[in-house]
Short mmCIF file of N, CA and C in Angstrom, two decimals:
data_model
loop_
_atom_site.label_atom_id
_atom_site.label_comp_id
_atom_site.label_asym_id
_atom_site.label_seq_id
_atom_site.Cartn_x
_atom_site.Cartn_y
_atom_site.Cartn_z
N MET A 1 -65.47 -18.52 -33.86
CA MET A 1 -65.40 -17.15 -34.61
C MET A 1 -64.12 -17.25 -35.39
N ASN A 2 -64.37 -16.92 -36.79
CA ASN A 2 -63.52 -16.95 -37.64
C ASN A 2 -62.40 -15.62 -37.44
N HIS A 3 -61.29 -15.88 -38.00
CA HIS A 3 -60.01 -14.91 -38.09
C HIS A 3 -60.26 -13.46 -38.02
N SER A 4 -60.95 -13.54 -39.09
CA SER A 4 -61.67 -12.31 -39.49
C SER A 4 -62.35 -11.63 -38.64
N ASP A 5 -63.35 -12.49 -38.24
CA ASP A 5 -64.29 -12.34 -37.37
C ASP A 5 -63.74 -11.69 -35.82
N PHE A 6 -62.63 -11.78 -35.34
CA PHE A 6 -61.87 -11.92 -34.03
C PHE A 6 -61.40 -10.60 -34.59
N GLU A 7 -60.46 -10.40 -35.62
CA GLU A 7 -59.91 -8.88 -35.94
C GLU A 7 -61.16 -7.85 -36.17
N ALA A 8 -62.49 -8.36 -36.30
CA ALA A 8 -62.73 -7.06 -36.56
C ALA A 8 -63.48 -6.31 -34.82
N VAL A 9 -63.78 -7.70 -34.39
CA VAL A 9 -63.92 -7.01 -32.46
C VAL A 9 -62.81 -6.21 -32.15
N VAL A 10 -61.49 -6.93 -32.50
CA VAL A 10 -60.04 -5.59 -32.32
C VAL A 10 -60.13 -4.31 -32.74
N ALA A 11 -60.72 -4.21 -33.83
CA ALA A 11 -60.50 -3.19 -34.27
C ALA A 11 -61.64 -2.56 -33.81
N GLU A 12 -62.79 -3.15 -33.80
CA GLU A 12 -63.86 -2.16 -33.21
C GLU A 12 -63.84 -1.70 -31.68
N THR A 13 -63.16 -2.48 -30.82
CA THR A 13 -62.55 -2.35 -29.76
C THR A 13 -61.48 -1.16 -29.62
N LEU A 14 -60.59 -1.36 -30.53
CA LEU A 14 -59.58 -0.06 -30.87
C LEU A 14 -60.22 1.36 -31.15
N ALA A 15 -61.33 1.14 -31.86
CA ALA A 15 -62.05 2.31 -32.80
C ALA A 15 -62.56 3.10 -31.34
N ALA A 16 -63.23 2.22 -30.11
CA ALA A 16 -64.40 2.36 -29.41
C ALA A 16 -63.65 3.43 -28.06
N LEU A 17 -62.16 2.99 -27.98
CA LEU A 17 -61.29 3.79 -26.94
C LEU A 17 -60.99 5.33 -26.88
N PRO A 18 -60.99 5.52 -25.72
CA PRO A 18 -60.84 6.97 -25.77
C PRO A 18 -59.93 7.79 -26.60
N GLU A 19 -60.25 8.79 -27.22
CA GLU A 19 -59.04 9.25 -27.93
C GLU A 19 -58.07 9.64 -27.57
N TRP A 20 -57.75 9.98 -26.37
CA TRP A 20 -56.24 10.18 -25.65
C TRP A 20 -55.38 8.92 -25.88
N VAL A 21 -56.29 7.51 -25.56
CA VAL A 21 -55.41 6.27 -25.98
C VAL A 21 -54.72 5.93 -26.74
N ARG A 22 -56.08 6.53 -28.05
CA ARG A 22 -55.54 6.01 -29.51
C ARG A 22 -54.34 6.87 -29.53
N GLU A 23 -54.02 8.02 -29.35
CA GLU A 23 -53.14 9.13 -29.75
C GLU A 23 -51.86 8.66 -29.31
N ALA A 24 -51.85 8.28 -27.98
CA ALA A 24 -50.70 7.56 -26.87
C ALA A 24 -50.48 6.19 -27.47
N MET A 25 -51.00 5.62 -28.20
CA MET A 25 -50.20 4.36 -28.63
C MET A 25 -49.90 4.94 -29.97
N GLN A 26 -48.29 4.98 -29.82
CA GLN A 26 -47.65 5.41 -30.76
C GLN A 26 -46.65 4.57 -31.19
N ASN A 27 -46.27 3.45 -32.22
CA ASN A 27 -45.42 2.57 -32.67
C ASN A 27 -45.58 1.17 -31.57
N VAL A 28 -47.07 1.05 -31.49
CA VAL A 28 -47.58 -0.43 -31.14
C VAL A 28 -48.58 -0.92 -32.03
N SER A 29 -48.22 -2.28 -32.72
CA SER A 29 -49.00 -2.97 -33.56
C SER A 29 -49.83 -3.68 -33.01
N VAL A 30 -50.64 -4.66 -33.30
CA VAL A 30 -51.84 -4.92 -32.42
C VAL A 30 -51.87 -6.19 -33.14
N GLN A 31 -51.79 -7.55 -32.57
CA GLN A 31 -51.90 -8.60 -33.92
C GLN A 31 -52.56 -9.76 -33.46
N VAL A 32 -53.57 -10.13 -34.13
CA VAL A 32 -54.18 -11.53 -33.61
C VAL A 32 -53.39 -12.82 -34.22
N GLU A 33 -52.92 -13.53 -33.17
CA GLU A 33 -52.53 -14.86 -33.74
C GLU A 33 -53.63 -16.10 -33.56
N ASP A 34 -53.74 -17.31 -34.27
CA ASP A 34 -54.42 -18.00 -33.97
C ASP A 34 -54.16 -19.08 -32.60
N VAL A 35 -52.82 -19.13 -32.07
CA VAL A 35 -52.45 -20.00 -30.98
C VAL A 35 -51.36 -19.24 -30.27
N GLU A 36 -51.07 -18.97 -29.35
CA GLU A 36 -49.89 -18.53 -28.49
C GLU A 36 -48.34 -19.44 -29.20
N GLY A 37 -47.56 -19.05 -29.37
CA GLY A 37 -46.37 -19.90 -29.64
C GLY A 37 -45.28 -20.13 -28.20
N GLY A 38 -44.63 -20.87 -28.37
CA GLY A 38 -44.01 -21.23 -27.25
C GLY A 38 -43.04 -20.24 -26.54
N ASP A 39 -42.47 -19.68 -27.97
CA ASP A 39 -41.89 -18.53 -27.73
C ASP A 39 -42.62 -17.22 -26.90
N LEU A 40 -43.40 -17.19 -27.35
CA LEU A 40 -44.46 -16.40 -26.98
C LEU A 40 -45.03 -16.69 -25.61
N ASP A 41 -45.23 -17.46 -25.18
CA ASP A 41 -45.52 -18.07 -23.71
C ASP A 41 -45.04 -18.74 -22.88
N PRO A 42 -43.96 -18.27 -22.71
CA PRO A 42 -42.71 -19.32 -21.82
C PRO A 42 -42.95 -19.81 -20.57
N THR A 43 -44.08 -19.16 -19.84
CA THR A 43 -45.14 -19.52 -18.52
C THR A 43 -45.70 -21.06 -19.07
N GLY A 44 -46.27 -21.22 -20.24
CA GLY A 44 -47.19 -22.31 -20.40
C GLY A 44 -48.55 -22.40 -19.83
N GLU A 45 -48.88 -21.30 -19.82
CA GLU A 45 -50.73 -21.25 -18.82
C GLU A 45 -51.20 -20.69 -19.93
N GLY A 46 -51.19 -20.71 -21.22
CA GLY A 46 -52.48 -20.56 -21.92
C GLY A 46 -52.72 -19.01 -22.24
N LEU A 47 -51.89 -17.83 -22.48
CA LEU A 47 -52.36 -16.81 -22.55
C LEU A 47 -53.47 -16.50 -23.73
N LEU A 48 -54.22 -15.66 -23.16
CA LEU A 48 -55.10 -14.87 -23.85
C LEU A 48 -54.55 -13.73 -24.69
N GLY A 49 -53.66 -13.19 -24.33
CA GLY A 49 -52.80 -11.83 -24.93
C GLY A 49 -51.41 -11.68 -24.58
N LEU A 50 -51.04 -11.02 -24.80
CA LEU A 50 -49.57 -10.74 -24.42
C LEU A 50 -48.71 -9.49 -25.14
N TYR A 51 -48.56 -8.49 -24.09
CA TYR A 51 -47.48 -7.51 -24.81
C TYR A 51 -46.17 -7.45 -24.58
N MET A 52 -45.49 -7.51 -25.55
CA MET A 52 -44.19 -7.34 -26.02
C MET A 52 -43.53 -5.79 -26.42
N GLY A 53 -42.64 -5.37 -25.39
CA GLY A 53 -42.30 -4.14 -25.89
C GLY A 53 -41.76 -3.52 -24.33
N VAL A 54 -41.48 -2.22 -24.90
CA VAL A 54 -40.99 -1.50 -23.45
C VAL A 54 -42.20 -0.48 -22.91
N PRO A 55 -42.72 -0.39 -21.50
CA PRO A 55 -44.04 0.31 -21.45
C PRO A 55 -43.32 1.51 -21.32
N LEU A 56 -44.08 2.67 -21.49
CA LEU A 56 -43.81 3.94 -21.78
C LEU A 56 -43.46 4.67 -20.35
N THR A 57 -43.69 3.81 -19.31
CA THR A 57 -43.40 4.25 -18.14
C THR A 57 -42.01 4.25 -17.79
N GLU A 58 -41.28 3.12 -18.61
CA GLU A 58 -39.78 2.97 -18.76
C GLU A 58 -38.91 3.32 -19.97
N ARG A 59 -39.65 4.25 -20.70
CA ARG A 59 -39.10 4.50 -22.04
C ARG A 59 -38.11 5.62 -21.67
N GLU A 60 -36.73 5.53 -22.29
CA GLU A 60 -35.95 6.82 -22.24
C GLU A 60 -35.87 7.45 -23.64
N TYR A 61 -35.20 8.85 -23.27
CA TYR A 61 -35.06 9.59 -24.26
C TYR A 61 -34.26 8.99 -25.42
N GLY A 62 -33.67 8.26 -25.68
CA GLY A 62 -33.26 7.85 -26.72
C GLY A 62 -33.71 6.39 -27.16
N ASN A 63 -35.20 6.17 -26.99
CA ASN A 63 -35.79 5.23 -27.81
C ASN A 63 -36.24 5.19 -29.05
N ALA A 64 -35.83 6.28 -29.41
CA ALA A 64 -36.65 6.71 -30.84
C ALA A 64 -35.81 5.69 -32.01
N GLY A 65 -36.74 5.38 -33.04
CA GLY A 65 -36.18 4.49 -33.93
C GLY A 65 -36.37 3.26 -33.61
N GLU A 66 -36.71 2.73 -32.36
CA GLU A 66 -36.95 1.13 -32.15
C GLU A 66 -38.20 0.67 -32.87
N LEU A 67 -38.06 -0.76 -32.74
CA LEU A 67 -38.70 -1.79 -33.34
C LEU A 67 -40.40 -1.12 -32.80
N PRO A 68 -41.56 -1.30 -33.64
CA PRO A 68 -42.44 -1.39 -32.83
C PRO A 68 -42.76 -2.20 -31.67
N ASP A 69 -43.52 -1.50 -30.61
CA ASP A 69 -44.10 -2.96 -29.44
C ASP A 69 -45.23 -3.42 -30.65
N VAL A 70 -45.46 -5.16 -29.45
CA VAL A 70 -46.64 -5.65 -30.28
C VAL A 70 -47.55 -5.86 -29.21
N ILE A 71 -48.81 -5.85 -28.91
CA ILE A 71 -49.68 -6.54 -28.67
C ILE A 71 -50.50 -7.84 -29.26
N TYR A 72 -50.29 -8.92 -28.78
CA TYR A 72 -50.70 -9.82 -29.43
C TYR A 72 -52.08 -10.52 -28.65
N LEU A 73 -53.18 -10.86 -29.63
CA LEU A 73 -54.35 -11.41 -29.01
C LEU A 73 -54.46 -12.64 -29.81
N PHE A 74 -54.61 -13.76 -28.89
CA PHE A 74 -54.64 -15.09 -29.40
C PHE A 74 -56.04 -15.61 -29.56
N ARG A 75 -56.47 -16.18 -30.54
CA ARG A 75 -57.63 -16.41 -30.90
C ARG A 75 -58.02 -17.54 -30.59
N ARG A 76 -57.51 -18.53 -30.79
CA ARG A 76 -57.66 -20.18 -30.12
C ARG A 76 -57.83 -20.05 -28.80
N PRO A 77 -57.29 -19.90 -27.86
CA PRO A 77 -57.58 -19.65 -26.42
C PRO A 77 -58.62 -19.05 -26.11
N HIS A 78 -58.88 -17.73 -26.76
CA HIS A 78 -60.31 -17.11 -26.53
C HIS A 78 -61.27 -18.06 -26.72
N LEU A 79 -61.30 -18.96 -28.00
CA LEU A 79 -62.74 -19.51 -28.44
C LEU A 79 -62.65 -20.81 -27.55
N GLU A 80 -61.51 -21.57 -26.92
CA GLU A 80 -61.40 -22.26 -25.80
C GLU A 80 -62.56 -22.13 -24.76
N LEU A 81 -62.60 -21.09 -24.00
CA LEU A 81 -63.41 -20.41 -22.77
C LEU A 81 -64.74 -20.72 -23.19
N GLY A 82 -65.04 -20.97 -24.42
CA GLY A 82 -66.65 -21.49 -24.53
C GLY A 82 -67.81 -20.48 -24.18
N LEU A 83 -67.19 -19.43 -24.35
CA LEU A 83 -68.38 -18.58 -23.97
C LEU A 83 -68.95 -18.15 -25.13
N THR A 84 -70.30 -17.06 -24.65
CA THR A 84 -71.56 -16.81 -26.03
C THR A 84 -70.90 -15.93 -26.96
N GLY A 85 -71.44 -15.35 -27.70
CA GLY A 85 -70.75 -14.73 -28.64
C GLY A 85 -70.66 -13.23 -28.00
N VAL A 86 -71.54 -12.69 -27.25
CA VAL A 86 -71.13 -11.65 -26.50
C VAL A 86 -70.58 -11.47 -25.53
N GLU A 87 -70.59 -12.61 -24.62
CA GLU A 87 -69.36 -12.71 -23.97
C GLU A 87 -67.87 -12.83 -24.41
N LEU A 88 -67.77 -13.55 -25.57
CA LEU A 88 -66.50 -13.73 -26.52
C LEU A 88 -66.05 -12.32 -26.62
N ARG A 89 -66.80 -11.48 -27.41
CA ARG A 89 -66.62 -10.65 -27.56
C ARG A 89 -66.09 -9.23 -26.10
N GLU A 90 -66.64 -9.59 -25.24
CA GLU A 90 -66.50 -8.89 -23.48
C GLU A 90 -64.81 -9.24 -23.86
N GLU A 91 -64.56 -10.63 -23.55
CA GLU A 91 -63.57 -11.15 -23.15
C GLU A 91 -62.32 -11.03 -24.11
N ILE A 92 -62.52 -10.72 -25.52
CA ILE A 92 -61.50 -10.08 -26.50
C ILE A 92 -61.33 -8.77 -26.16
N ALA A 93 -62.45 -7.98 -25.91
CA ALA A 93 -62.18 -6.32 -25.58
C ALA A 93 -61.38 -6.30 -23.85
N ARG A 94 -61.84 -7.04 -23.36
CA ARG A 94 -61.20 -7.26 -21.71
C ARG A 94 -59.42 -7.34 -22.10
N THR A 95 -59.04 -8.43 -22.81
CA THR A 95 -57.80 -8.43 -22.97
C THR A 95 -57.16 -7.33 -23.88
N LEU A 96 -57.62 -6.96 -24.61
CA LEU A 96 -56.91 -6.14 -25.37
C LEU A 96 -56.46 -5.09 -24.66
N ILE A 97 -57.24 -4.48 -23.57
CA ILE A 97 -57.75 -3.39 -22.51
C ILE A 97 -56.40 -3.94 -21.64
N HIS A 98 -56.72 -4.79 -21.56
CA HIS A 98 -55.65 -5.39 -20.52
C HIS A 98 -53.90 -5.07 -20.57
N GLU A 99 -54.04 -5.58 -21.98
CA GLU A 99 -52.44 -5.78 -22.96
C GLU A 99 -52.09 -4.26 -23.06
N ILE A 100 -53.08 -3.42 -23.51
CA ILE A 100 -52.88 -1.94 -23.50
C ILE A 100 -52.37 -1.24 -22.30
N ALA A 101 -52.90 -1.54 -21.02
CA ALA A 101 -52.66 -1.19 -19.95
C ALA A 101 -51.02 -1.50 -19.46
N HIS A 102 -51.02 -2.48 -19.88
CA HIS A 102 -49.26 -2.74 -19.63
C HIS A 102 -48.20 -1.82 -20.59
N TYR A 103 -48.97 -1.69 -22.03
CA TYR A 103 -48.20 -0.67 -22.35
C TYR A 103 -47.97 0.36 -21.69
N PHE A 104 -48.87 0.60 -21.02
CA PHE A 104 -48.87 2.36 -20.48
C PHE A 104 -47.99 2.27 -19.08
N GLY A 105 -47.48 0.76 -18.91
CA GLY A 105 -46.68 0.65 -17.69
C GLY A 105 -47.61 0.21 -16.19
N ILE A 106 -48.61 -0.33 -16.72
CA ILE A 106 -49.67 -0.48 -15.37
C ILE A 106 -49.32 -1.81 -15.06
N ASP A 107 -48.89 -2.41 -14.16
CA ASP A 107 -48.20 -3.99 -14.10
C ASP A 107 -49.77 -5.11 -13.49
N ASP A 108 -49.43 -6.02 -13.17
CA ASP A 108 -50.45 -7.04 -13.11
C ASP A 108 -50.80 -7.03 -11.93
N ASP A 109 -50.01 -6.69 -11.07
CA ASP A 109 -50.45 -6.80 -9.40
C ASP A 109 -51.47 -5.70 -9.42
N HIS A 110 -51.48 -4.05 -10.21
CA HIS A 110 -52.39 -2.99 -10.14
C HIS A 110 -53.52 -3.67 -10.79
N LEU A 111 -53.47 -4.55 -12.12
CA LEU A 111 -54.96 -4.76 -12.52
C LEU A 111 -55.63 -5.78 -11.74
N ASP A 112 -54.71 -6.87 -11.30
CA ASP A 112 -55.39 -7.82 -10.51
C ASP A 112 -56.61 -6.67 -9.27
N GLY A 113 -55.42 -5.95 -8.93
CA GLY A 113 -56.48 -5.06 -7.74
C GLY A 113 -57.36 -4.26 -8.22
N ILE A 114 -57.51 -3.73 -9.28
CA ILE A 114 -58.73 -2.98 -9.90
C ILE A 114 -59.23 -3.90 -10.34
N GLY A 115 -59.48 -5.41 -10.49
CA GLY A 115 -60.52 -6.25 -11.17
C GLY A 115 -60.31 -6.25 -12.81
N TRP A 116 -58.64 -6.30 -13.11
CA TRP A 116 -58.85 -6.25 -14.93
C TRP A 116 -57.44 -7.34 -14.68
N GLY A 117 -57.40 -8.30 -13.50
CA GLY A 117 -56.28 -9.13 -13.95
C GLY A 117 -56.32 -10.23 -15.19
#
């Protein structure tokens, strides 16, 4: 899947989210990168996605004017999973929703507990 097609799947996933989710996602940017960089993956675990920012549950009144939060989706690590077209699209959507959950303040332990880890 080329970069443009990957971005199209991300855009389709965002458009399919419930309206309340889209409206709540303010000051957050979703970016597709071909491969995670060293600074973005300090664990060296080969991330599929990464949320960088302050979750909504941790924000304070004075957070106005902050730089946007960023959700990164990494294309090449997704492709290296060797999934079929439909499976790959589902994994891209799953990764995006996982990272959006972090934006809303849902941690990995909770996501693991509900099968979204």
